[in-house]
Every structure is written in C-alpha cells, then in structure tokens.
PDB file of C-alpha atoms in Angstrom:
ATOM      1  CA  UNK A  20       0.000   0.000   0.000  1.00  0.00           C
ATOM      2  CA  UNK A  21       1.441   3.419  -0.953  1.00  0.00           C
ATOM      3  CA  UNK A  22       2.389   5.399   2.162  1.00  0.00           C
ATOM      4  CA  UNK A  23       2.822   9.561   2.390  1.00  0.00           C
ATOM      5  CA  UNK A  24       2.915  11.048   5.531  1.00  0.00           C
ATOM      6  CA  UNK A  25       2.843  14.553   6.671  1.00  0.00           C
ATOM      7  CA  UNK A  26       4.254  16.437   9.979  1.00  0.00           C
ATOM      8  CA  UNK A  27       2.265  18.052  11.773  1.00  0.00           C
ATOM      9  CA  UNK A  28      -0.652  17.196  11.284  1.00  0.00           C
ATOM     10  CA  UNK A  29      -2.110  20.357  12.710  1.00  0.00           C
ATOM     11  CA  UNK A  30       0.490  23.517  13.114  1.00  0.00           C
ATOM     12  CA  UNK A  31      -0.511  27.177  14.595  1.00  0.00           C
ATOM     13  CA  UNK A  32       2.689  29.871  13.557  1.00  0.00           C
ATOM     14  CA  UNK A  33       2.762  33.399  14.372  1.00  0.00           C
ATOM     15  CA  UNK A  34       3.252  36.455  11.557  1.00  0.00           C
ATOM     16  CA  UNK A  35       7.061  36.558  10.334  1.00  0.00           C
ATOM     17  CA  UNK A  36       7.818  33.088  12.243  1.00  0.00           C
ATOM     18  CA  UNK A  37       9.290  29.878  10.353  1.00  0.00           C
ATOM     19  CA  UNK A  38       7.391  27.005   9.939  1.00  0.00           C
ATOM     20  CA  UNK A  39       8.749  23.907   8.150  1.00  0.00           C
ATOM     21  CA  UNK A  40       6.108  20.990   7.168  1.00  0.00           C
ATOM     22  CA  UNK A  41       7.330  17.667   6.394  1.00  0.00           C
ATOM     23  CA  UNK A  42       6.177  14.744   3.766  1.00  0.00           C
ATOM     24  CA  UNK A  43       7.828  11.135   4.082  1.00  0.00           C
ATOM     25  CA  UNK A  44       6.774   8.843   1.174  1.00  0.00           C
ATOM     26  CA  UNK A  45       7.394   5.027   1.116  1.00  0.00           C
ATOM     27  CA  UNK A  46       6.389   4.340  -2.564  1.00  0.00           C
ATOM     28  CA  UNK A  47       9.957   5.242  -3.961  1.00  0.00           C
ATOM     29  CA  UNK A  48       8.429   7.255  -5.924  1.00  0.00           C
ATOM     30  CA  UNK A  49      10.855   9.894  -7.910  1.00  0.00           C
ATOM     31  CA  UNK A  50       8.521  12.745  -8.046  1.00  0.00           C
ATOM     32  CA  UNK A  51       7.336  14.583  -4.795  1.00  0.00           C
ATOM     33  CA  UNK A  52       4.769  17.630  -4.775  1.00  0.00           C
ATOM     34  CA  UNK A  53       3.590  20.540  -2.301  1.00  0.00           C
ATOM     35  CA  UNK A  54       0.105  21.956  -2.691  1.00  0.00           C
ATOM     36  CA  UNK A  55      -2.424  24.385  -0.757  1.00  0.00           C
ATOM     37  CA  UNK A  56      -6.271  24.108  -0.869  1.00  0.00           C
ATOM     38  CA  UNK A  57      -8.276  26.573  -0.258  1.00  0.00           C
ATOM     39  CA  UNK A  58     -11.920  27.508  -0.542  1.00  0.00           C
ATOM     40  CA  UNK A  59     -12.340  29.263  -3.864  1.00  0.00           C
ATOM     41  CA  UNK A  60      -9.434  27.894  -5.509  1.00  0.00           C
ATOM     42  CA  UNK A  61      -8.514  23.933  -4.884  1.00  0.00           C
ATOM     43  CA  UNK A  62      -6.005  22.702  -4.625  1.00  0.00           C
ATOM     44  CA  UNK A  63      -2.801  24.895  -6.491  1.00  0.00           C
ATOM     45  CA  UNK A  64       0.760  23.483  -7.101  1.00  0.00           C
ATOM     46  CA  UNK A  65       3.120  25.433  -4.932  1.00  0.00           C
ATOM     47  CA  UNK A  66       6.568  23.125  -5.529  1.00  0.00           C
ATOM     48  CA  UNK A  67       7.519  19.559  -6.596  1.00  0.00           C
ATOM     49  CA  UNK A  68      10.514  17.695  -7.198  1.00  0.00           C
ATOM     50  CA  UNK A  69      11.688  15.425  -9.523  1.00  0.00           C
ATOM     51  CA  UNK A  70      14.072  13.169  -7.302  1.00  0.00           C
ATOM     52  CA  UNK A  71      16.583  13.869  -3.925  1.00  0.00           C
ATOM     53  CA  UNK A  72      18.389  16.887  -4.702  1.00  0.00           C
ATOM     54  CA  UNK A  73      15.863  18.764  -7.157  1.00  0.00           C
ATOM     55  CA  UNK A  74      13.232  21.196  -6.729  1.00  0.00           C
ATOM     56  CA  UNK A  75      11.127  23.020  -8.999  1.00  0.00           C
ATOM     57  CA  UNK A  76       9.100  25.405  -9.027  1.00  0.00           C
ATOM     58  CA  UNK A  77       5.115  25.602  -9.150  1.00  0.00           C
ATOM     59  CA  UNK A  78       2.465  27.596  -9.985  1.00  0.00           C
ATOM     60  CA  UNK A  79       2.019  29.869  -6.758  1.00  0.00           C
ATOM     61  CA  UNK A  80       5.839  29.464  -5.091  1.00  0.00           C
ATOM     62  CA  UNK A  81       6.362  33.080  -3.711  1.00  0.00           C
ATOM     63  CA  UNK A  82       6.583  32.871  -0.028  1.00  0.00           C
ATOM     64  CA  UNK A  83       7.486  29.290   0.302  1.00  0.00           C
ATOM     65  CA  UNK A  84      10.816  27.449  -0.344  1.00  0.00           C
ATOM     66  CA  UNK A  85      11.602  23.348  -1.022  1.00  0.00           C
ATOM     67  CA  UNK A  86      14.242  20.993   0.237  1.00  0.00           C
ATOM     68  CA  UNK A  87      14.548  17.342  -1.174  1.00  0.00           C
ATOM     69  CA  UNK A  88      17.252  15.942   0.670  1.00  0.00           C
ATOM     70  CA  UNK A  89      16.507  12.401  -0.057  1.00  0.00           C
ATOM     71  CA  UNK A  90      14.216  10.263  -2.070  1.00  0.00           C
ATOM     72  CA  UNK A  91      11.645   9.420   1.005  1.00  0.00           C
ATOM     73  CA  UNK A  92      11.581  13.245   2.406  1.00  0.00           C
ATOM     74  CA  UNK A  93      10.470  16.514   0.742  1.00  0.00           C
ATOM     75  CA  UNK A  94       9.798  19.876   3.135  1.00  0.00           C
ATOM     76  CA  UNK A  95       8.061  22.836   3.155  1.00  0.00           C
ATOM     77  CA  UNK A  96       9.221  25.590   4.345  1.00  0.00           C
ATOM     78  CA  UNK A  97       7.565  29.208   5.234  1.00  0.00           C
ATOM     79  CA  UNK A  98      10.638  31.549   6.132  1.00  0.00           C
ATOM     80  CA  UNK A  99       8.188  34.044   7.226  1.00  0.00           C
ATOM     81  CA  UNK A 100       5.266  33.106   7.877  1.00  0.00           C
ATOM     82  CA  UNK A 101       2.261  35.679   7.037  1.00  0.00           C
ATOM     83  CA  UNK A 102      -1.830  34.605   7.343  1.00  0.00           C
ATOM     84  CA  UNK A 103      -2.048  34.353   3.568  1.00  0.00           C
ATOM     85  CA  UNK A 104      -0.238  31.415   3.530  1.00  0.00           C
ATOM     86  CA  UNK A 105      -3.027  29.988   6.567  1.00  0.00           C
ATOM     87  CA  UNK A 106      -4.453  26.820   4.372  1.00  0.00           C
ATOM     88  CA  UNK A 107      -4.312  23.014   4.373  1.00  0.00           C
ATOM     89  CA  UNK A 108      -0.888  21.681   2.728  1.00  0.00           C
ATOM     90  CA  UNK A 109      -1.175  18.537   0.681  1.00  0.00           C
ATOM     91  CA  UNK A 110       1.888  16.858  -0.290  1.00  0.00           C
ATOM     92  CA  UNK A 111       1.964  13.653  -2.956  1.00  0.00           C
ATOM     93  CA  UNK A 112       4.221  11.513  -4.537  1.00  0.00           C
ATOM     94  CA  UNK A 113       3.780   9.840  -7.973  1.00  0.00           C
ATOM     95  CA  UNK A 114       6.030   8.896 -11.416  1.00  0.00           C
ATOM     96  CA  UNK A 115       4.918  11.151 -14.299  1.00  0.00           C
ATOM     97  CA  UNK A 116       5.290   8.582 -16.762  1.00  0.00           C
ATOM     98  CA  UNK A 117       3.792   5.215 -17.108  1.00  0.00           C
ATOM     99  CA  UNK A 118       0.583   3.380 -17.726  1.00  0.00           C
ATOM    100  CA  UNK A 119      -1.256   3.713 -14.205  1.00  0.00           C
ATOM    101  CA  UNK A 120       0.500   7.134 -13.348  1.00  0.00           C
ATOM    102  CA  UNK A 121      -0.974   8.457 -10.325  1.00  0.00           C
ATOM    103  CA  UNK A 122      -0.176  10.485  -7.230  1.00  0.00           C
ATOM    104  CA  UNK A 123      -0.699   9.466  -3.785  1.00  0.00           C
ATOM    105  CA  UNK A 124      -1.854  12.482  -1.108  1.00  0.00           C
ATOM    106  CA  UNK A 125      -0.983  12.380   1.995  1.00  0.00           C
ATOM    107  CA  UNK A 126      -3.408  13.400   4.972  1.00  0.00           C
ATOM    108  CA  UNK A 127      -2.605  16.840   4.615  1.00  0.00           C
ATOM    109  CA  UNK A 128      -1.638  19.854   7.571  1.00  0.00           C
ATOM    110  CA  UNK A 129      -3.421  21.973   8.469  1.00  0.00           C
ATOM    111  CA  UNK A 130      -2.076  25.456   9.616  1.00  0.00           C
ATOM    112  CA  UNK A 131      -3.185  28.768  10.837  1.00  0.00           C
ATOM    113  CA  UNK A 132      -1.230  31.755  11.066  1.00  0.00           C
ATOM    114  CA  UNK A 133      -2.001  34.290  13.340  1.00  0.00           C
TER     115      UNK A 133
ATOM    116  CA  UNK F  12      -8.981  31.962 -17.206  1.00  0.00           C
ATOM    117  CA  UNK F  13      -9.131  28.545 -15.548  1.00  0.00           C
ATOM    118  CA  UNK F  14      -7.835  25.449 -17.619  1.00  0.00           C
ATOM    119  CA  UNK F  15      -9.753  22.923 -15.799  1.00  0.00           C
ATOM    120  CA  UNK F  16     -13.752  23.552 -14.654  1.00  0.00           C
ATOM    121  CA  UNK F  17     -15.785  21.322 -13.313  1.00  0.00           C
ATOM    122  CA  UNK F  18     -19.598  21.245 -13.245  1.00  0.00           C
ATOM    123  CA  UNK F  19     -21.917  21.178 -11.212  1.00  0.00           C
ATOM    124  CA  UNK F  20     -20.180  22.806  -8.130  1.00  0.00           C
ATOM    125  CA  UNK F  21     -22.522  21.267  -5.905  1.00  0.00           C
ATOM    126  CA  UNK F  22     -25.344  18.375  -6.160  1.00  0.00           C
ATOM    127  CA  UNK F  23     -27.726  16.967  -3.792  1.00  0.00           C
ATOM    128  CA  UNK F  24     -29.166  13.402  -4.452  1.00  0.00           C
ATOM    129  CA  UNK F  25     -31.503  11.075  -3.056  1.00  0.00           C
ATOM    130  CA  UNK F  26     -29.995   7.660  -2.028  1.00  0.00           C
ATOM    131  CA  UNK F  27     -30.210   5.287  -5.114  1.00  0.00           C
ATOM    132  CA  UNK F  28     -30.260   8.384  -7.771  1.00  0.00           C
ATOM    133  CA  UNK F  29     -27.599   8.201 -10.285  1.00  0.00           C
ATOM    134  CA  UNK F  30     -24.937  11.445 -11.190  1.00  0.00           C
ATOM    135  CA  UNK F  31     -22.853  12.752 -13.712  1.00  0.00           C
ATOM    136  CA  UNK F  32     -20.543  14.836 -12.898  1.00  0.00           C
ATOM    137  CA  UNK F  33     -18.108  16.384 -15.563  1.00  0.00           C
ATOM    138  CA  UNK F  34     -14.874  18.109 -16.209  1.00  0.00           C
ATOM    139  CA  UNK F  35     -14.298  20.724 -19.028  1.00  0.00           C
ATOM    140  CA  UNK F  36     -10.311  21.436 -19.336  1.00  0.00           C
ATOM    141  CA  UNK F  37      -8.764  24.188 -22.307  1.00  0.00           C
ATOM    142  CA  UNK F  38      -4.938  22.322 -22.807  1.00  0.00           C
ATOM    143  CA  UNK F  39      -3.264  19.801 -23.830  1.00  0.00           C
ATOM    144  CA  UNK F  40      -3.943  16.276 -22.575  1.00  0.00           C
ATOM    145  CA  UNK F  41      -1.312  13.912 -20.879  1.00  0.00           C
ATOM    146  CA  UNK F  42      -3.842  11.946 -18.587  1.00  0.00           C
ATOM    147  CA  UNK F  43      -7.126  12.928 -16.438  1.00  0.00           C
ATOM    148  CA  UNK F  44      -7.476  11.761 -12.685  1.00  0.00           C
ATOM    149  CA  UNK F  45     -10.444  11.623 -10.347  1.00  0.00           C
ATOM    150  CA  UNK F  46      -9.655  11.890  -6.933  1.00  0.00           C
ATOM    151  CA  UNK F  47     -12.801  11.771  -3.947  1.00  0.00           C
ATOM    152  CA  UNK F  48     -12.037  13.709  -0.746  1.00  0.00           C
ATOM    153  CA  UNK F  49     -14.337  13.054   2.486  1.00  0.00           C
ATOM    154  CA  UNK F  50     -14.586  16.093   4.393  1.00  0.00           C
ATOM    155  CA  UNK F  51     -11.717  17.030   6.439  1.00  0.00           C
ATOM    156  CA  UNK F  52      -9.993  14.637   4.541  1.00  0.00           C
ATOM    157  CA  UNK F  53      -7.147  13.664   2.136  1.00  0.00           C
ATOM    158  CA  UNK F  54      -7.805  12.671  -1.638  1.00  0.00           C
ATOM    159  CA  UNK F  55      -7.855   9.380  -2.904  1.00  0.00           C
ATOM    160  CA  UNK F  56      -7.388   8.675  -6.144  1.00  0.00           C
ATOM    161  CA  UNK F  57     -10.305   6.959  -8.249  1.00  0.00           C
ATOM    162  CA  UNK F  58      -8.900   6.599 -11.994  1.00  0.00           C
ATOM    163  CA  UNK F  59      -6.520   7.423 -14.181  1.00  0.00           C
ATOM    164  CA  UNK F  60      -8.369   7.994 -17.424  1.00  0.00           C
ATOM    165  CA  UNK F  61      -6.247   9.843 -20.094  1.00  0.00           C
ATOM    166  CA  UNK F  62      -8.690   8.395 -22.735  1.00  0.00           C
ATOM    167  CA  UNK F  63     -11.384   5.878 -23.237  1.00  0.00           C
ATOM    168  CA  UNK F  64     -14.283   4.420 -20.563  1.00  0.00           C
ATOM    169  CA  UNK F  65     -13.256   2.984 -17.413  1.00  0.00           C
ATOM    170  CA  UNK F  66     -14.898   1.448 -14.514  1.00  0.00           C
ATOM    171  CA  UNK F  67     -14.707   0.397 -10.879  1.00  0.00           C
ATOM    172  CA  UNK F  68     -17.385  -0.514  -8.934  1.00  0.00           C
ATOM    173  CA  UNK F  69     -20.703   1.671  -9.131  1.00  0.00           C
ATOM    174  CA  UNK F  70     -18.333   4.475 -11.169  1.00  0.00           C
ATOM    175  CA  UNK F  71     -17.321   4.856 -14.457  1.00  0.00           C
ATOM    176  CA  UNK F  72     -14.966   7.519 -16.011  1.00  0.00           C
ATOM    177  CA  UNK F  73     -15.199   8.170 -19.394  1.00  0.00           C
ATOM    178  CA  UNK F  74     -12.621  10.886 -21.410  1.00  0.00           C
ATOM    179  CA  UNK F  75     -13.043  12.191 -25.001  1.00  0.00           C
ATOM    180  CA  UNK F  76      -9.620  13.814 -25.885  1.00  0.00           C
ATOM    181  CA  UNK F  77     -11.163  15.379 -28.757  1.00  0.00           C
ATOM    182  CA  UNK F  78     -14.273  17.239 -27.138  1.00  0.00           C
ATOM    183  CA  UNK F  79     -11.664  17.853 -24.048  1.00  0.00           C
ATOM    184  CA  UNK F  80     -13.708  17.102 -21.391  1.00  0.00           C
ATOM    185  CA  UNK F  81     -14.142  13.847 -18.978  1.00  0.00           C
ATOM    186  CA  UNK F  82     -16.990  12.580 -16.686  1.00  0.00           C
ATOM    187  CA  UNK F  83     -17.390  10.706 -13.700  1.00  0.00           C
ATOM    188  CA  UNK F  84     -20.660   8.929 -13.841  1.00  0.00           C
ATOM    189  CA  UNK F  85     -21.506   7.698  -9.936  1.00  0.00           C
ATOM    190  CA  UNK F  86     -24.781   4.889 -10.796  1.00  0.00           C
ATOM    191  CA  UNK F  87     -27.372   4.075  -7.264  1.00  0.00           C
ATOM    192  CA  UNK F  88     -25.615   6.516  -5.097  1.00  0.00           C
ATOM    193  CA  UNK F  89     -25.212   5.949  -1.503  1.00  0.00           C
ATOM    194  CA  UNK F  90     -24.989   8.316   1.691  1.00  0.00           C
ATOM    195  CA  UNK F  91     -21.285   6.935   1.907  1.00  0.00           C
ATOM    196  CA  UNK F  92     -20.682   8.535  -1.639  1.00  0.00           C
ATOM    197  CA  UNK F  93     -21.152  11.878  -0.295  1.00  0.00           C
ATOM    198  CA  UNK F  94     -17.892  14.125  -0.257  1.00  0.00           C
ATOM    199  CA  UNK F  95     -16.161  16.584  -2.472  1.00  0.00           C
ATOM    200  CA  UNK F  96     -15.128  14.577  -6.465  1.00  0.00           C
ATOM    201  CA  UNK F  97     -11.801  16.732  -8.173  1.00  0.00           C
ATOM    202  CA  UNK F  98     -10.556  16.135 -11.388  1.00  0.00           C
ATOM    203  CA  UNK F  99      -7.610  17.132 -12.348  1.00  0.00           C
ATOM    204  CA  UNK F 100      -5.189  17.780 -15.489  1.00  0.00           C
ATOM    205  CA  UNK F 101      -1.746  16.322 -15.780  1.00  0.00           C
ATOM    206  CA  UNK F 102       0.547  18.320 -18.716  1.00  0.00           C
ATOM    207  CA  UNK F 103       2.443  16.318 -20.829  1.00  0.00           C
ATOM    208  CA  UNK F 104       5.736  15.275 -19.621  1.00  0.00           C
ATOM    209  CA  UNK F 105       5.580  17.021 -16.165  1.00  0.00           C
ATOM    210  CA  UNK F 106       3.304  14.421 -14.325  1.00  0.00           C
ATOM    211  CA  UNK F 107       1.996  17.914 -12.654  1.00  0.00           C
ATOM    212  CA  UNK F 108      -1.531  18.022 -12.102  1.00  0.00           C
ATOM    213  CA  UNK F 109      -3.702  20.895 -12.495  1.00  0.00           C
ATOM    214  CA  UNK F 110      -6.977  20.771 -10.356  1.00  0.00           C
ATOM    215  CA  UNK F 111     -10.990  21.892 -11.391  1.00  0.00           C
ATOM    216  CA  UNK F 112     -12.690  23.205  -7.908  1.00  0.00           C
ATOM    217  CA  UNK F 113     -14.231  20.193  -7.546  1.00  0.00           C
ATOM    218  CA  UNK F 114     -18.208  18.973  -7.371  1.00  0.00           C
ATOM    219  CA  UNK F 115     -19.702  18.644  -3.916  1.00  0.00           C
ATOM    220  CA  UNK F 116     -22.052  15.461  -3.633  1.00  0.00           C
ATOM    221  CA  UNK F 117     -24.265  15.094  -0.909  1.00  0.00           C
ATOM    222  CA  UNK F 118     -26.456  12.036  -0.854  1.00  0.00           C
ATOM    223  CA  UNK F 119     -29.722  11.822   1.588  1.00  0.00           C
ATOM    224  CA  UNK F 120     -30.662   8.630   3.017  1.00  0.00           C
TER     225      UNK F 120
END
C-alpha cells in the first residue's frame, strides 16, 4: 500500500515566524509535490521535485521554499510566515510517466497563522 | 482563465439516484485523474483515465480527448458517496496536475 505522511498534522505559527512541514513517502516514488487548498481555488501546485536533490518550481511558489534531501523526504518551508499562507498543505508523490501514473496524497496539515 | 472547470459545483441526491458529474479542461492532454475527498480529509485517487471508458465498482470515467472534457458517472448513489469529487489535469511530460474546484455530492438517506 502506498504510504505519504505529513508532519504536523495540525500547526498554529505566528506572523514573520518559520514554519517547516514535512512529507515522508514510502512508494519510492521519484517525483514529490507541495500543494495548498483553499476555498475558492482547490487545490494549487506550490513546488515539486523530480528526485533527492531537485526542486522546482510551481504555480504559486512566492513565499514558500523546497528541500529534497533524499528520495523518502520533501519539506516545506515558510521563512516568514504571514496569514495568507493559513491553508491546508497537501503533499503527494507519484512517477509522471507510465501506464497507471498516479499520485498518492498524503493526509494533509493543516495550519493557521495568526 | 481557468484550464480545468468542473460542473456542477454542488449536487444533492436522493440515495439510489444516479450522477454525472463532468470536467471541461482548455490544454493539452497527458492523462485525467479523479480523486474523492471526504470532508476534512485527504484525496484518494479513483482513476486514471487519459482516454477511453473505465470502470470500478458503481463508477465509471469516461474521457473524449477530442471534445476535451471527462466525466465521472456515480450509478445508485449511496450516503457513503457523499464528499467533495476533483478532477484534475496532468501536462504532458511534467506528471503535474492541475486541479478543477471540484463537485460537492451530498447524498440523503
């Protein structure tokens, strides 16, 4: 059974703090992926990864930075936090290519920033 | 404007009713998901439909490249079935996925 798991699970930061979120994934999967739901505009892409070592880049990055320092592990991290960035996080893992390409969610985190 | 919209954005059923639920998206093709989410929680995937008619269960996806758009066709719904259904884009080559808002199902016993 494919495995991603998030830390924490639920995280309350204050304005201009740091907050790193974490996503393990047991499916050695190469590809790993960050994104933020919110009411009004699903879920967006905010950075992914394409193995240990690599990040890339999404559709709404500003704000956040990526660290893949292995093949299981892929962070998030908010250098300064600000209550914009107050959402649920969502990170996957999945291989783009293939016949029954899919991604895998973990259970998501949620956090509020005051 | 959006690449991927999904209609309706919310439908109530009676237990037993059938839905269709559908997903209009403006690019390029590499492959169409479904993914349910319960509320509060995480998404599970349900296919993997780039093309064709595919089934599992009471659901069937079906995606016509050429008319860019795929369903999810949900047949004697159940209370159980009730949560939030996203499809969701993947570009060619990038495995990244680009999500509709969703369609909220609720289902009454």
């Amino acid at each position: 059974e494919a495995a991603v798991t998030q830390s924490p699970r639920n995280k309350v930061a204050v304005t201009g703090g740091k907050v790193t979120l974490s996503c393990n994934q047991t499916n050695n999967h190469n590809n790993m992926y960050w994104y933020r739901q919110d009411t009004g505009h699903g879920l967006r892409l905010i950075h992914y990864s394409y193995g240990a070592g690599s990040t890339e880049k999404g559709d709404i990055p500003d704000g956040y930075k990526a660290s893949r320092p292995s093949q299981e592990n892929f962070s998030l991290i908010l250098e300064l936090a600000t209550p914009s960035q107050t959402s649920v996080y969502f990170c996957a893992s999945g291989d783009a290519w293939g016949d029954q390409d899919t991604q895998y969610f973990g259970p998501g985190t949620r956090l509020l920033v005051l | 404007g959006q690449q991927v919209q999904q209609s309706p954005a919310s439908l109530v059923l009676q237990e037993g009713e059938n839905a269709e639920l559908q997903c209009n998206f403006s690019t390029s093709l590499n492959s169409m998901q479904w993914f349910y989410q319960r509320p509060g929680g995480s998404l599970v995937s349900l296919f993997y439909n780039p093309s064709g008619t595919k089934h599992s269960g009471r659901l069937t996806s079906t995606t016509v490249i050429k008319e860019r758009r795929s369903s999810l066709h949900i047949s004697s719904s159940q209370t159980t079935d009730s949560g939030t259904y996203l499809c969701a884009l993947a570009g060619a080559n990038t495995g990244k996925l680009t999500f509709g808002h969703g369609t909220i199902l609720r289902v009454h016993p």
